[in-house]
Coordinates of C-alpha atoms in Angstrom, one line a residue:
Chain A
X1 CA 104.5 -47.0 1.8
X2 CA 102.1 -49.3 3.5
X3 CA 102.9 -48.1 7.0
X4 CA 101.2 -44.7 6.7
X5 CA 97.8 -44.6 8.3
X6 CA 97.8 -48.3 8.9
X7 CA 96.7 -49.3 12.4
X8 CA 98.6 -52.2 13.7
X9 CA 99.1 -53.7 17.1
X10 CA 102.5 -55.0 18.0
X11 CA 101.6 -57.5 20.7
X12 CA 97.9 -58.0 20.2
X13 CA 95.0 -57.4 22.5
X14 CA 95.8 -57.3 26.2
X15 CA 93.8 -57.7 29.3
X16 CA 93.8 -54.7 31.6
X17 CA 92.2 -54.7 35.0
X18 CA 90.8 -51.3 35.9
X19 CA 90.9 -50.7 39.7
X20 CA 87.6 -48.9 40.0
X21 CA 84.3 -49.2 38.2
X22 CA 83.8 -51.5 35.3
X23 CA 86.1 -54.3 36.4
X24 CA 87.9 -56.2 33.6
X25 CA 88.1 -54.1 30.4
X26 CA 89.8 -55.6 27.4
X27 CA 92.0 -52.9 25.8
X28 CA 94.3 -53.1 22.9
X29 CA 97.6 -51.2 22.5
X30 CA 97.1 -48.3 20.2
X31 CA 99.7 -47.1 17.7
X32 CA 99.9 -43.4 17.6
X33 CA 101.6 -41.6 14.8
X34 CA 103.2 -38.3 15.7
X35 CA 104.2 -36.3 12.7
X36 CA 105.9 -35.9 10.3
X37 CA 104.2 -32.5 10.3
X38 CA 103.3 -31.3 13.7
X39 CA 103.3 -27.9 15.4
X40 CA 105.3 -29.1 18.4
X41 CA 108.8 -28.9 17.1
X42 CA 110.7 -27.1 14.4
X43 CA 110.9 -29.9 12.0
X44 CA 109.6 -33.1 10.6
X45 CA 110.6 -35.9 12.9
X46 CA 108.1 -38.7 12.9
X47 CA 107.5 -40.9 15.9
X48 CA 105.6 -44.1 16.0
X49 CA 104.6 -44.7 19.5
X50 CA 102.6 -47.6 21.0
X51 CA 100.5 -46.5 24.0
X52 CA 98.6 -48.3 26.6
X53 CA 96.1 -45.7 27.8
X54 CA 98.2 -42.7 28.6
X55 CA 101.4 -44.6 29.0
X56 CA 103.9 -45.0 26.2
X57 CA 105.1 -48.6 25.8
X58 CA 107.4 -48.3 22.8
X59 CA 108.6 -45.4 20.7
X60 CA 110.3 -45.5 17.4
X61 CA 111.7 -42.4 15.7
X62 CA 111.1 -42.6 11.9
X63 CA 113.7 -40.6 10.3
X64 CA 114.5 -39.6 6.7
X65 CA 111.8 -37.0 6.0
X66 CA 114.5 -34.4 5.6
X67 CA 117.1 -36.6 4.0
X68 CA 118.7 -34.4 1.3
X69 CA 121.6 -36.6 0.3
X70 CA 124.3 -34.2 1.4
X71 CA 127.0 -36.9 1.7
X72 CA 126.5 -38.0 -1.9
X73 CA 126.5 -34.4 -3.1
X74 CA 129.8 -33.8 -1.3
X75 CA 131.4 -36.2 -3.7
X76 CA 130.5 -34.1 -6.7
X77 CA 131.5 -30.7 -5.2
X78 CA 135.0 -29.4 -5.0
X79 CA 136.4 -28.4 -1.6
X80 CA 135.3 -24.8 -1.9
X81 CA 131.8 -25.8 -2.8
X82 CA 131.4 -28.4 -0.1
X83 CA 131.2 -25.7 2.5
X84 CA 127.9 -24.5 1.1
X85 CA 126.3 -27.8 1.7
X86 CA 128.2 -28.6 4.9
X87 CA 126.8 -25.6 6.7
X88 CA 123.2 -26.5 5.9
X89 CA 122.6 -29.8 7.6
X90 CA 122.4 -28.3 11.1
X91 CA 121.0 -24.9 10.2
X92 CA 121.3 -23.5 13.7
X93 CA 125.1 -24.1 13.9
X94 CA 126.2 -23.3 10.4
X95 CA 129.6 -21.8 11.3
X96 CA 130.5 -24.8 13.4
X97 CA 129.6 -27.2 10.5
X98 CA 131.9 -25.3 8.1
X99 CA 134.7 -25.5 10.6
X100 CA 134.9 -29.3 10.6
X101 CA 135.3 -29.4 6.8
X102 CA 138.0 -26.7 6.5
X103 CA 139.9 -28.0 9.5
X104 CA 140.1 -31.4 8.0
X105 CA 141.1 -30.2 4.6
X106 CA 143.7 -27.9 6.1
X107 CA 145.2 -30.7 8.1
X108 CA 145.4 -33.0 5.1
X109 CA 147.0 -30.2 3.1
X110 CA 149.4 -29.3 6.0
X111 CA 148.3 -25.7 5.9
X112 CA 149.2 -23.3 8.6
X113 CA 146.3 -20.9 9.2
X114 CA 147.1 -17.3 10.2
X115 CA 146.7 -16.6 13.9
X116 CA 144.1 -13.8 13.3
X117 CA 141.9 -16.3 11.4
X118 CA 142.2 -18.9 14.2
X119 CA 141.0 -16.4 16.8
X120 CA 138.3 -14.9 14.5
X121 CA 137.0 -18.5 13.8
X122 CA 136.9 -19.2 17.5
X123 CA 135.0 -16.0 18.2
X124 CA 132.4 -16.6 15.4
X125 CA 132.0 -20.2 16.5
X126 CA 131.2 -19.2 20.0
X127 CA 128.7 -16.5 18.8
X128 CA 127.1 -19.2 16.7
X129 CA 126.8 -21.4 19.8
X130 CA 125.0 -18.7 21.6
X131 CA 122.6 -18.2 18.6
X132 CA 121.9 -21.9 18.6
X133 CA 121.2 -22.2 22.3
X134 CA 119.0 -19.1 22.3
X135 CA 116.8 -20.7 19.7
X136 CA 116.3 -23.8 21.9
X137 CA 115.9 -21.6 25.1
X138 CA 113.0 -20.0 23.2
X139 CA 111.4 -22.9 21.5
X140 CA 111.6 -25.4 24.4
X141 CA 109.4 -23.4 26.7
X142 CA 107.1 -22.8 23.7
X143 CA 106.7 -26.5 23.3
X144 CA 105.8 -26.7 27.0
X145 CA 103.2 -24.0 26.5
X146 CA 105.0 -20.8 27.5
X147 CA 105.0 -18.5 24.5
X148 CA 106.8 -15.5 26.0
X149 CA 110.5 -16.7 26.2
X150 CA 110.8 -17.1 22.5
X151 CA 110.2 -13.3 22.0
X152 CA 113.1 -12.6 24.3
X153 CA 115.3 -15.2 22.7
X154 CA 114.7 -13.8 19.3
X155 CA 115.4 -10.3 20.4
X156 CA 118.9 -11.4 21.5
X157 CA 119.3 -13.5 18.4
X158 CA 118.7 -10.5 16.1
X159 CA 121.3 -8.6 18.1
X160 CA 123.9 -11.2 17.5
X161 CA 122.8 -12.0 14.0
X162 CA 123.4 -8.4 13.1
X163 CA 127.1 -8.6 14.0
X164 CA 127.5 -12.0 12.3
X165 CA 125.9 -10.6 9.2
X166 CA 128.1 -7.6 9.2
X167 CA 131.2 -9.8 9.0
X168 CA 130.0 -12.6 6.8
X169 CA 127.0 -11.3 4.9
X170 CA 124.7 -14.1 6.0
X171 CA 122.1 -14.2 8.8
X172 CA 122.2 -18.0 9.1
X173 CA 124.5 -19.5 6.5
X174 CA 127.6 -17.6 6.9
X175 CA 129.9 -19.2 4.3
X176 CA 132.7 -17.3 6.0
X177 CA 135.2 -20.1 6.3
X178 CA 137.6 -20.9 3.5
X179 CA 140.2 -23.6 3.3
X180 CA 143.2 -21.7 4.8
X181 CA 141.4 -19.1 6.7
X182 CA 138.5 -16.8 6.3
X183 CA 136.7 -15.3 3.3
X184 CA 137.9 -11.8 4.0
X185 CA 139.1 -9.6 6.9
X186 CA 136.8 -8.4 9.5
X187 CA 135.2 -5.0 8.9
X188 CA 136.8 -1.9 10.6
X189 CA 135.4 -1.3 14.1
X190 CA 133.6 -4.7 14.1
X191 CA 135.2 -5.8 17.3
X192 CA 133.7 -2.9 19.2
X193 CA 130.3 -3.8 17.9
X194 CA 130.8 -7.4 19.0
X195 CA 131.7 -6.2 22.5
X196 CA 128.6 -4.0 22.5
X197 CA 126.3 -6.8 21.3
X198 CA 127.8 -9.3 23.7
X199 CA 127.3 -6.8 26.5
X200 CA 123.8 -6.0 25.5
X201 CA 122.9 -9.7 25.3
X202 CA 124.5 -10.5 28.6
X203 CA 122.7 -7.5 30.2
X204 CA 119.3 -8.6 28.9
X205 CA 119.7 -12.3 29.4
X206 CA 118.3 -12.1 33.0
X207 CA 114.9 -11.2 31.4
X208 CA 114.9 -14.6 29.6
X209 CA 116.4 -16.5 32.6
X210 CA 113.8 -15.1 35.0
X211 CA 111.1 -16.7 32.8
X212 CA 112.8 -20.1 32.6
X213 CA 114.8 -20.8 35.8
X214 CA 112.7 -21.1 38.9
X215 CA 109.5 -21.2 36.9
X216 CA 107.2 -23.4 38.9
X217 CA 105.2 -24.7 35.9
X218 CA 108.3 -25.4 33.8
X219 CA 109.9 -27.2 36.7
X220 CA 106.8 -29.3 37.3
X221 CA 106.9 -30.4 33.7
X222 CA 110.6 -31.1 33.4
X223 CA 112.0 -32.1 36.8
X224 CA 112.5 -35.9 37.0
X225 CA 111.1 -36.4 33.5
X226 CA 113.0 -38.2 30.8
X227 CA 115.9 -39.5 32.9
X228 CA 118.9 -40.3 30.8
X229 CA 121.6 -42.5 32.4
X230 CA 125.3 -42.2 31.7
X231 CA 125.2 -45.8 30.5
X232 CA 122.5 -44.9 27.8
X233 CA 124.7 -41.9 26.8
X234 CA 127.6 -44.2 26.2
X235 CA 125.5 -46.9 24.5
X236 CA 123.8 -44.5 22.0
X237 CA 126.7 -42.2 21.4
X238 CA 124.9 -39.2 22.8
X239 CA 127.0 -36.1 23.0
X240 CA 126.9 -32.4 23.7
X241 CA 124.7 -30.6 26.3
X242 CA 122.4 -33.7 26.6
X243 CA 125.3 -36.0 27.6
X244 CA 126.7 -33.4 29.9
X245 CA 123.3 -33.0 31.7
X246 CA 123.6 -36.7 32.6
X247 CA 127.0 -36.1 34.3
X248 CA 129.1 -37.2 31.3
X249 CA 131.9 -34.7 31.4
X250 CA 133.1 -34.5 27.9
X251 CA 133.7 -31.6 25.6
X252 CA 135.9 -31.7 22.6
X253 CA 136.9 -28.1 23.1
X254 CA 138.7 -29.2 26.2
X255 CA 139.4 -32.8 25.6
X256 CA 140.6 -32.7 22.0
X257 CA 141.1 -29.0 21.5
X258 CA 141.2 -27.3 18.1
X259 CA 141.3 -23.6 17.0
X260 CA 142.2 -21.4 20.0
X261 CA 140.5 -23.6 22.5
X262 CA 143.7 -25.0 24.2
X263 CA 144.4 -21.5 25.5
X264 CA 140.8 -20.7 26.4
X265 CA 140.2 -24.0 28.2
X266 CA 143.6 -23.9 30.0
X267 CA 143.6 -23.6 33.8
X268 CA 142.6 -20.0 34.6
X269 CA 141.0 -19.4 31.2
X270 CA 137.4 -18.4 30.7
X271 CA 136.4 -21.8 29.3
X272 CA 134.7 -24.4 31.5
X273 CA 132.6 -27.4 30.8
X274 CA 129.1 -27.2 32.1
X275 CA 127.7 -30.4 33.6
X276 CA 124.7 -31.5 35.6
X277 CA 124.1 -34.9 37.2
X278 CA 120.3 -35.1 37.3
X279 CA 120.0 -36.2 33.7
X280 CA 116.4 -35.0 33.4
X281 CA 114.8 -32.5 31.0
X282 CA 115.4 -29.6 33.4
X283 CA 119.1 -30.4 33.7
X284 CA 119.4 -30.4 29.9
X285 CA 117.8 -27.0 29.8
X286 CA 120.0 -25.7 32.6
X287 CA 123.1 -26.8 30.8
X288 CA 122.0 -24.9 27.7
X289 CA 121.3 -21.8 29.7
X290 CA 124.7 -21.9 31.5
X291 CA 126.6 -22.6 28.3
X292 CA 125.2 -19.3 26.9
X293 CA 127.1 -17.5 29.7
X294 CA 130.3 -19.5 29.1
X295 CA 130.2 -18.8 25.4
X296 CA 129.6 -15.1 25.9
X297 CA 132.7 -15.1 28.2
X298 CA 134.7 -17.0 25.6
X299 CA 133.6 -14.5 22.9
X300 CA 134.7 -11.6 25.1
X301 CA 138.1 -13.3 25.6
X302 CA 138.5 -13.8 21.9
X303 CA 137.7 -10.2 21.2
X304 CA 140.3 -9.1 23.8
X305 CA 142.9 -11.3 22.2
X306 CA 142.1 -10.1 18.7
X307 CA 142.6 -6.5 19.7
X308 CA 146.2 -7.3 20.7
X309 CA 147.0 -9.3 17.6
X310 CA 148.9 -7.4 14.9
X311 CA 147.2 -6.7 11.6
X312 CA 147.9 -9.4 9.1
X313 CA 146.4 -11.8 6.6
X314 CA 143.4 -13.9 7.5
X315 CA 143.8 -16.5 4.8
X316 CA 146.3 -18.4 2.7
X317 CA 146.6 -18.1 -1.1
X318 CA 145.7 -21.4 -2.6
X319 CA 146.0 -22.8 -6.2
X320 CA 143.0 -22.4 -8.4
X321 CA 142.3 -26.1 -8.4
X322 CA 142.5 -27.4 -4.9
X323 CA 143.5 -31.1 -4.7
X324 CA 143.8 -32.9 -1.4
X325 CA 146.6 -35.5 -1.2
X326 CA 145.6 -39.1 -1.0
X327 CA 144.7 -40.3 2.5
X328 CA 141.9 -40.2 5.0
X329 CA 141.2 -38.2 8.2
X330 CA 138.5 -37.9 10.7
X331 CA 137.9 -34.5 12.1
X332 CA 135.6 -34.0 15.1
X333 CA 134.5 -30.7 16.5
X334 CA 132.2 -29.8 19.4
X335 CA 129.1 -28.4 17.7
X336 CA 126.5 -26.6 19.8
X337 CA 124.5 -29.9 19.8
X338 CA 127.3 -32.4 20.2
X339 CA 130.0 -34.1 18.3
X340 CA 130.2 -33.3 14.6
X341 CA 132.6 -35.3 12.6
X342 CA 133.7 -35.5 9.0
X343 CA 135.5 -38.6 7.8
X344 CA 137.3 -37.4 4.7
X345 CA 138.7 -40.0 2.2
X346 CA 140.6 -38.4 -0.6
X347 CA 142.1 -40.1 -3.6
X348 CA 144.1 -37.0 -4.6
X349 CA 141.3 -35.5 -6.7
X350 CA 139.6 -32.1 -6.5
X351 CA 136.5 -33.7 -5.0
X352 CA 136.5 -36.0 -2.0
X353 CA 136.1 -39.7 -2.7
X354 CA 133.9 -40.0 0.4
X355 CA 133.0 -37.5 3.0
X356 CA 131.1 -39.2 5.8
X357 CA 129.2 -36.9 8.1
X358 CA 128.7 -37.9 11.8
X359 CA 126.1 -35.5 13.1
X360 CA 125.1 -35.0 16.7
X361 CA 121.3 -35.0 16.5
X362 CA 121.2 -38.5 14.8
X363 CA 122.6 -40.2 17.8
X364 CA 120.9 -37.9 20.3
X365 CA 117.4 -38.7 19.1
X366 CA 118.2 -42.4 18.8
X367 CA 118.1 -42.4 22.6
X368 CA 114.4 -41.4 22.5
X369 CA 113.7 -45.2 22.1
X370 CA 115.0 -45.5 25.7
X371 CA 113.7 -42.2 27.1
X372 CA 110.0 -42.4 26.0
X373 CA 108.8 -45.8 27.1
X374 CA 107.2 -45.5 30.5
X375 CA 106.5 -41.8 30.1
X376 CA 103.0 -40.3 29.7
X377 CA 101.9 -38.9 26.4
X378 CA 101.8 -35.4 28.0
X379 CA 105.5 -35.8 28.8
X380 CA 106.4 -36.8 25.3
X381 CA 106.7 -33.3 24.0
X382 CA 108.8 -32.3 27.1
X383 CA 111.2 -35.2 26.5
X384 CA 111.2 -34.8 22.7
X385 CA 112.0 -31.1 22.9
X386 CA 114.7 -31.6 25.6
X387 CA 116.8 -33.7 23.2
X388 CA 117.5 -30.4 21.3
X389 CA 117.7 -31.7 17.8
X390 CA 117.7 -30.2 14.4
X391 CA 116.0 -32.4 11.9
X392 CA 118.5 -31.7 9.1
X393 CA 121.2 -32.8 11.5
X394 CA 119.4 -36.1 11.9
X395 CA 118.7 -36.8 8.3
X396 CA 121.6 -35.0 6.6
Chain B
X1 CA 92.1 -46.6 3.9
X2 CA 89.2 -45.8 1.5
X3 CA 89.5 -42.5 -0.3
X4 CA 86.6 -40.1 -0.3
X5 CA 86.0 -37.8 -3.3
X6 CA 85.9 -34.2 -2.2
X7 CA 83.2 -32.0 -3.7
X8 CA 84.4 -29.5 -6.2
X9 CA 85.0 -26.0 -4.6
X10 CA 82.2 -23.5 -5.0
X11 CA 81.3 -20.0 -3.8
X12 CA 78.1 -19.3 -1.9
X13 CA 75.1 -17.9 -3.8
X14 CA 75.6 -14.4 -2.2
X15 CA 79.3 -14.2 -3.2
X16 CA 78.6 -15.5 -6.7
X17 CA 76.1 -12.8 -7.7
X18 CA 77.5 -10.0 -5.6
X19 CA 78.0 -6.7 -7.4
X20 CA 81.5 -5.5 -7.9
X21 CA 81.9 -3.2 -4.9
X22 CA 80.9 -6.1 -2.6
X23 CA 83.5 -8.3 -4.3
X24 CA 86.1 -5.6 -3.6
X25 CA 85.1 -5.6 0.1
X26 CA 85.2 -9.4 0.2
X27 CA 88.7 -9.4 -1.4
X28 CA 89.8 -6.7 1.1
X29 CA 88.7 -8.9 4.0
X30 CA 90.4 -11.9 2.5
X31 CA 93.7 -10.3 1.9
X32 CA 94.1 -8.9 5.4
X33 CA 93.1 -12.0 7.4
X34 CA 95.4 -14.7 6.0
X35 CA 95.6 -17.4 8.6
X36 CA 98.9 -19.0 7.9
X37 CA 99.9 -22.6 8.2
X38 CA 103.7 -22.8 8.3
X39 CA 105.0 -25.9 6.6
X40 CA 108.4 -25.5 8.3
X41 CA 110.8 -28.0 6.9
X42 CA 114.4 -26.7 7.1
X43 CA 116.6 -23.6 7.6
X44 CA 114.0 -21.3 6.1
X45 CA 111.5 -22.2 8.8
X46 CA 113.9 -20.4 11.3
X47 CA 113.7 -17.2 9.2
X48 CA 109.9 -17.7 9.0
X49 CA 109.9 -17.7 12.8
X50 CA 112.2 -14.7 12.8
X51 CA 109.7 -12.9 10.5
X52 CA 106.9 -13.6 13.0
X53 CA 108.8 -12.2 16.0
X54 CA 108.8 -8.7 17.3
X55 CA 111.4 -7.1 14.9
X56 CA 109.7 -8.1 11.6
X57 CA 106.3 -8.9 12.8
X58 CA 104.1 -10.0 9.9
X59 CA 101.0 -10.0 12.1
X60 CA 100.8 -6.3 11.3
X61 CA 100.1 -7.3 7.6
X62 CA 97.2 -9.4 8.7
X63 CA 99.0 -12.7 8.6
X64 CA 98.0 -14.7 11.6
X65 CA 100.3 -17.6 12.5
X66 CA 97.9 -19.2 15.0
X67 CA 96.0 -21.6 12.7
X68 CA 95.5 -24.8 14.6
X69 CA 96.0 -26.8 11.5
X70 CA 95.7 -26.8 7.7
X71 CA 91.9 -27.1 7.9
X72 CA 91.7 -23.6 9.4
X73 CA 94.3 -22.0 7.2
X74 CA 94.1 -19.8 4.1
X75 CA 97.8 -19.6 3.3
X76 CA 100.4 -22.3 3.4
X77 CA 104.0 -21.2 3.5
X78 CA 106.3 -24.0 2.5
X79 CA 109.7 -23.0 4.0
X80 CA 112.5 -25.5 3.4
X81 CA 113.6 -28.5 1.4
X82 CA 110.7 -30.7 0.2
X83 CA 112.0 -34.2 -0.1
X84 CA 110.5 -37.0 -2.1
X85 CA 109.6 -38.7 1.2
X86 CA 107.9 -35.5 2.5
X87 CA 106.1 -34.6 -0.7
X88 CA 103.0 -36.8 -0.1
X89 CA 102.5 -35.1 3.3
X90 CA 102.7 -31.7 1.7
X91 CA 100.1 -32.6 -0.8
X92 CA 97.8 -34.2 1.8
X93 CA 97.9 -31.2 4.0
X94 CA 97.3 -28.9 1.1
X95 CA 94.3 -30.9 0.1
X96 CA 92.9 -30.4 3.6
X97 CA 92.9 -26.6 3.3
X98 CA 89.6 -24.9 2.4
X99 CA 89.4 -22.9 -0.8
X100 CA 90.3 -20.2 -1.7
X101 CA 93.8 -21.1 -0.6
X102 CA 97.2 -19.7 -1.4
X103 CA 100.7 -21.0 -1.2
X104 CA 104.0 -19.1 -0.8
X105 CA 107.1 -21.0 -1.6
X106 CA 109.7 -19.6 0.7
X107 CA 113.3 -20.2 -0.2
X108 CA 115.4 -21.7 -2.9
X109 CA 114.8 -25.3 -1.9
X110 CA 111.1 -25.1 -2.2
X111 CA 111.3 -23.0 -5.3
X112 CA 113.5 -25.3 -7.3
X113 CA 115.6 -27.6 -5.1
X114 CA 118.1 -24.9 -4.4
X115 CA 121.6 -26.1 -3.5
X116 CA 120.2 -29.6 -3.5
X117 CA 119.3 -29.3 -7.2
X118 CA 121.2 -32.5 -8.1
X119 CA 120.2 -34.6 -5.1
X120 CA 118.6 -37.9 -5.6
X121 CA 116.0 -37.4 -2.9
X122 CA 115.0 -33.8 -3.1
X123 CA 111.8 -32.7 -4.9
X124 CA 112.8 -30.1 -7.5
X125 CA 110.4 -27.4 -6.3
X126 CA 107.2 -27.7 -4.3
X127 CA 105.3 -26.5 -7.4
X128 CA 105.6 -30.0 -8.8
X129 CA 103.3 -31.0 -5.9
X130 CA 101.0 -28.1 -5.2
X131 CA 100.2 -24.9 -7.1
X132 CA 102.3 -21.9 -5.9
X133 CA 101.2 -18.3 -5.9
X134 CA 104.3 -16.4 -4.8
X135 CA 107.9 -17.5 -4.9
X136 CA 110.3 -15.9 -2.5
X137 CA 114.0 -16.3 -3.6
X138 CA 116.9 -16.6 -1.2
X139 CA 118.8 -19.2 0.7
X140 CA 117.4 -18.6 3.2
X141 CA 115.5 -15.4 2.3
X142 CA 115.6 -12.6 4.8
X143 CA 112.5 -12.0 6.8
X144 CA 112.0 -8.8 4.8
X145 CA 111.7 -10.9 1.7
X146 CA 108.9 -12.8 3.2
X147 CA 107.1 -9.6 4.1
X148 CA 107.4 -8.5 0.5
X149 CA 106.2 -11.9 -0.7
X150 CA 103.1 -11.5 1.6
X151 CA 102.4 -8.0 0.1
X152 CA 102.7 -9.4 -3.4
X153 CA 100.2 -12.1 -2.5
X154 CA 97.9 -9.5 -1.0
X155 CA 98.0 -7.5 -4.3
X156 CA 97.2 -10.7 -6.1
X157 CA 94.2 -11.4 -3.9
X158 CA 93.0 -7.8 -4.2
X159 CA 92.9 -8.0 -8.0
X160 CA 91.3 -11.5 -8.3
X161 CA 87.7 -12.0 -9.1
X162 CA 86.4 -15.2 -7.5
X163 CA 83.8 -17.3 -9.1
X164 CA 82.9 -21.0 -8.8
X165 CA 84.0 -21.5 -12.3
X166 CA 87.4 -19.8 -11.7
X167 CA 87.9 -21.6 -8.5
X168 CA 87.3 -25.0 -10.2
X169 CA 89.7 -24.0 -12.9
X170 CA 92.4 -23.1 -10.3
X171 CA 91.9 -25.9 -7.7
X172 CA 89.7 -28.5 -9.3
X173 CA 92.3 -29.8 -11.7
X174 CA 94.6 -30.4 -8.8
X175 CA 91.9 -32.4 -7.0
X176 CA 92.6 -35.2 -9.4
X177 CA 96.0 -35.7 -7.8
X178 CA 96.0 -37.4 -4.4
X179 CA 98.8 -37.7 -1.9
X180 CA 99.3 -41.3 -3.1
X181 CA 99.9 -40.1 -6.6
X182 CA 102.8 -37.8 -5.8
X183 CA 104.5 -40.6 -3.9
X184 CA 107.4 -41.7 -5.9
X185 CA 107.6 -45.4 -6.6
X186 CA 110.4 -47.5 -5.2
X187 CA 113.7 -46.9 -6.9
X188 CA 114.8 -50.0 -8.7
X189 CA 118.2 -51.3 -7.6
X190 CA 121.0 -50.9 -10.1
X191 CA 121.1 -53.9 -12.5
X192 CA 124.9 -54.1 -12.8
X193 CA 127.1 -54.0 -9.8
X194 CA 130.0 -51.5 -10.0
X195 CA 133.1 -53.0 -8.6
X196 CA 135.8 -50.9 -7.1
X197 CA 135.4 -47.2 -8.0

């Protein structure tokens, strides 16, 4: 408790020679406490930074303000109930979070999921990815002082949320996955409305893009700021769009494919992995922007494929009490923000013995310790925002 | 850090002795200019943002989301899971708001703990830390639900009759609690080690 509000210096008073004016001025490093409640980001990440004038010397993310104990709660929920909690840690990619749980349980049970369900899951996962990226495409410029993009981003979000809601009943937490498939079949005529929504979003996306890409102010604040090297990516286990913006070409949808991704990411397919080499804040934003286009293409491909599939079941009938055979399995999926893994250890009971959650944001913000030192305070928000994190995903 | 005792809240002389019609006018002004401070904590904060965007737009109800901080705000919307680690900060920022102040608890987590009701680290409702005026149910509630919650709060403000005595009854009692007091003490380690499992 003693840390709050306490002013400490880590390496004592230092001598600083000022070039002009007053000659030798004795200054001390100042500890600046950012957060946990601050208007800059959507969440309660706390940073403890030591500054020398305007220059950041060290930065330490203090996590745990959103720790909800999800992993411990998994152990007292049965496999159907786990999905409720599993989709809430990263609230912007709820569908992708559910997927990891059900894919793992299905694999341990040896279940074959109907083809329609596989394609529907892929479609919904890609729509969810677009929703997630749109949020950051709106909030990141907002953090840099541009308020307009978020209005455009939310217009598109509402459009896509409407189709997601029509299928699942939820605007954010879909709860549409079940072990063995989906909760229920898709509504009649829904695929047409998805096509329409995707077309509408794609048609209006240039409005948003025009505000972001090529924007002189935004580029001045992000180009060359917060350089992340591929070595740091490997050292900290950074994944997702942030890693790809540093030239690390990895995407589980292509490298360890699940669902219908083997077909979508096959040569000639619509799937491609977006990478940049600059590794700065701008590159990270560009990756996000381009991934929206790729995901919309993937969604279109899924819709086309689903139209040609014959009618059939979307789930498998399961016993009332679902018990997973003894064993353990690690399931990783490519969430919108990076690798999301579940390590499931079962002892043959109806609840998991342990379900370890590996979330993307936790590793991604760990690298702030490397990114922030040397930067100016005014660049802190730009760097912080460009790591695209969800606090629930950090703290679980 | 030394603590400073805040003075008890009071109304100005004018407002205290104002005739009823003036009080109605004052309440009318108060209900339609709620500067809101969003205590965005979790999923619900996204729906709060959605409610402030073009489609739902709560600014038309007089709720203004541009308060620079709690010191300039009349309404605090707690949206999301309050954890035991976060609770002191919620209390501290609530204490910084000027009276009369209102709190909307937005979402199941801040109402009661929600899906995390049996978690070891989640506060079971923000009303254990600050007084709440309106509860909005849902997980997360739709933006429309927040709009209704705001209207309910406005009805409540319209029908209230403020006096220094009433304000002290409502807020003064809570002044006794400081952020430090809602901080949970350290959890003692288990005395007996459980071997195996």
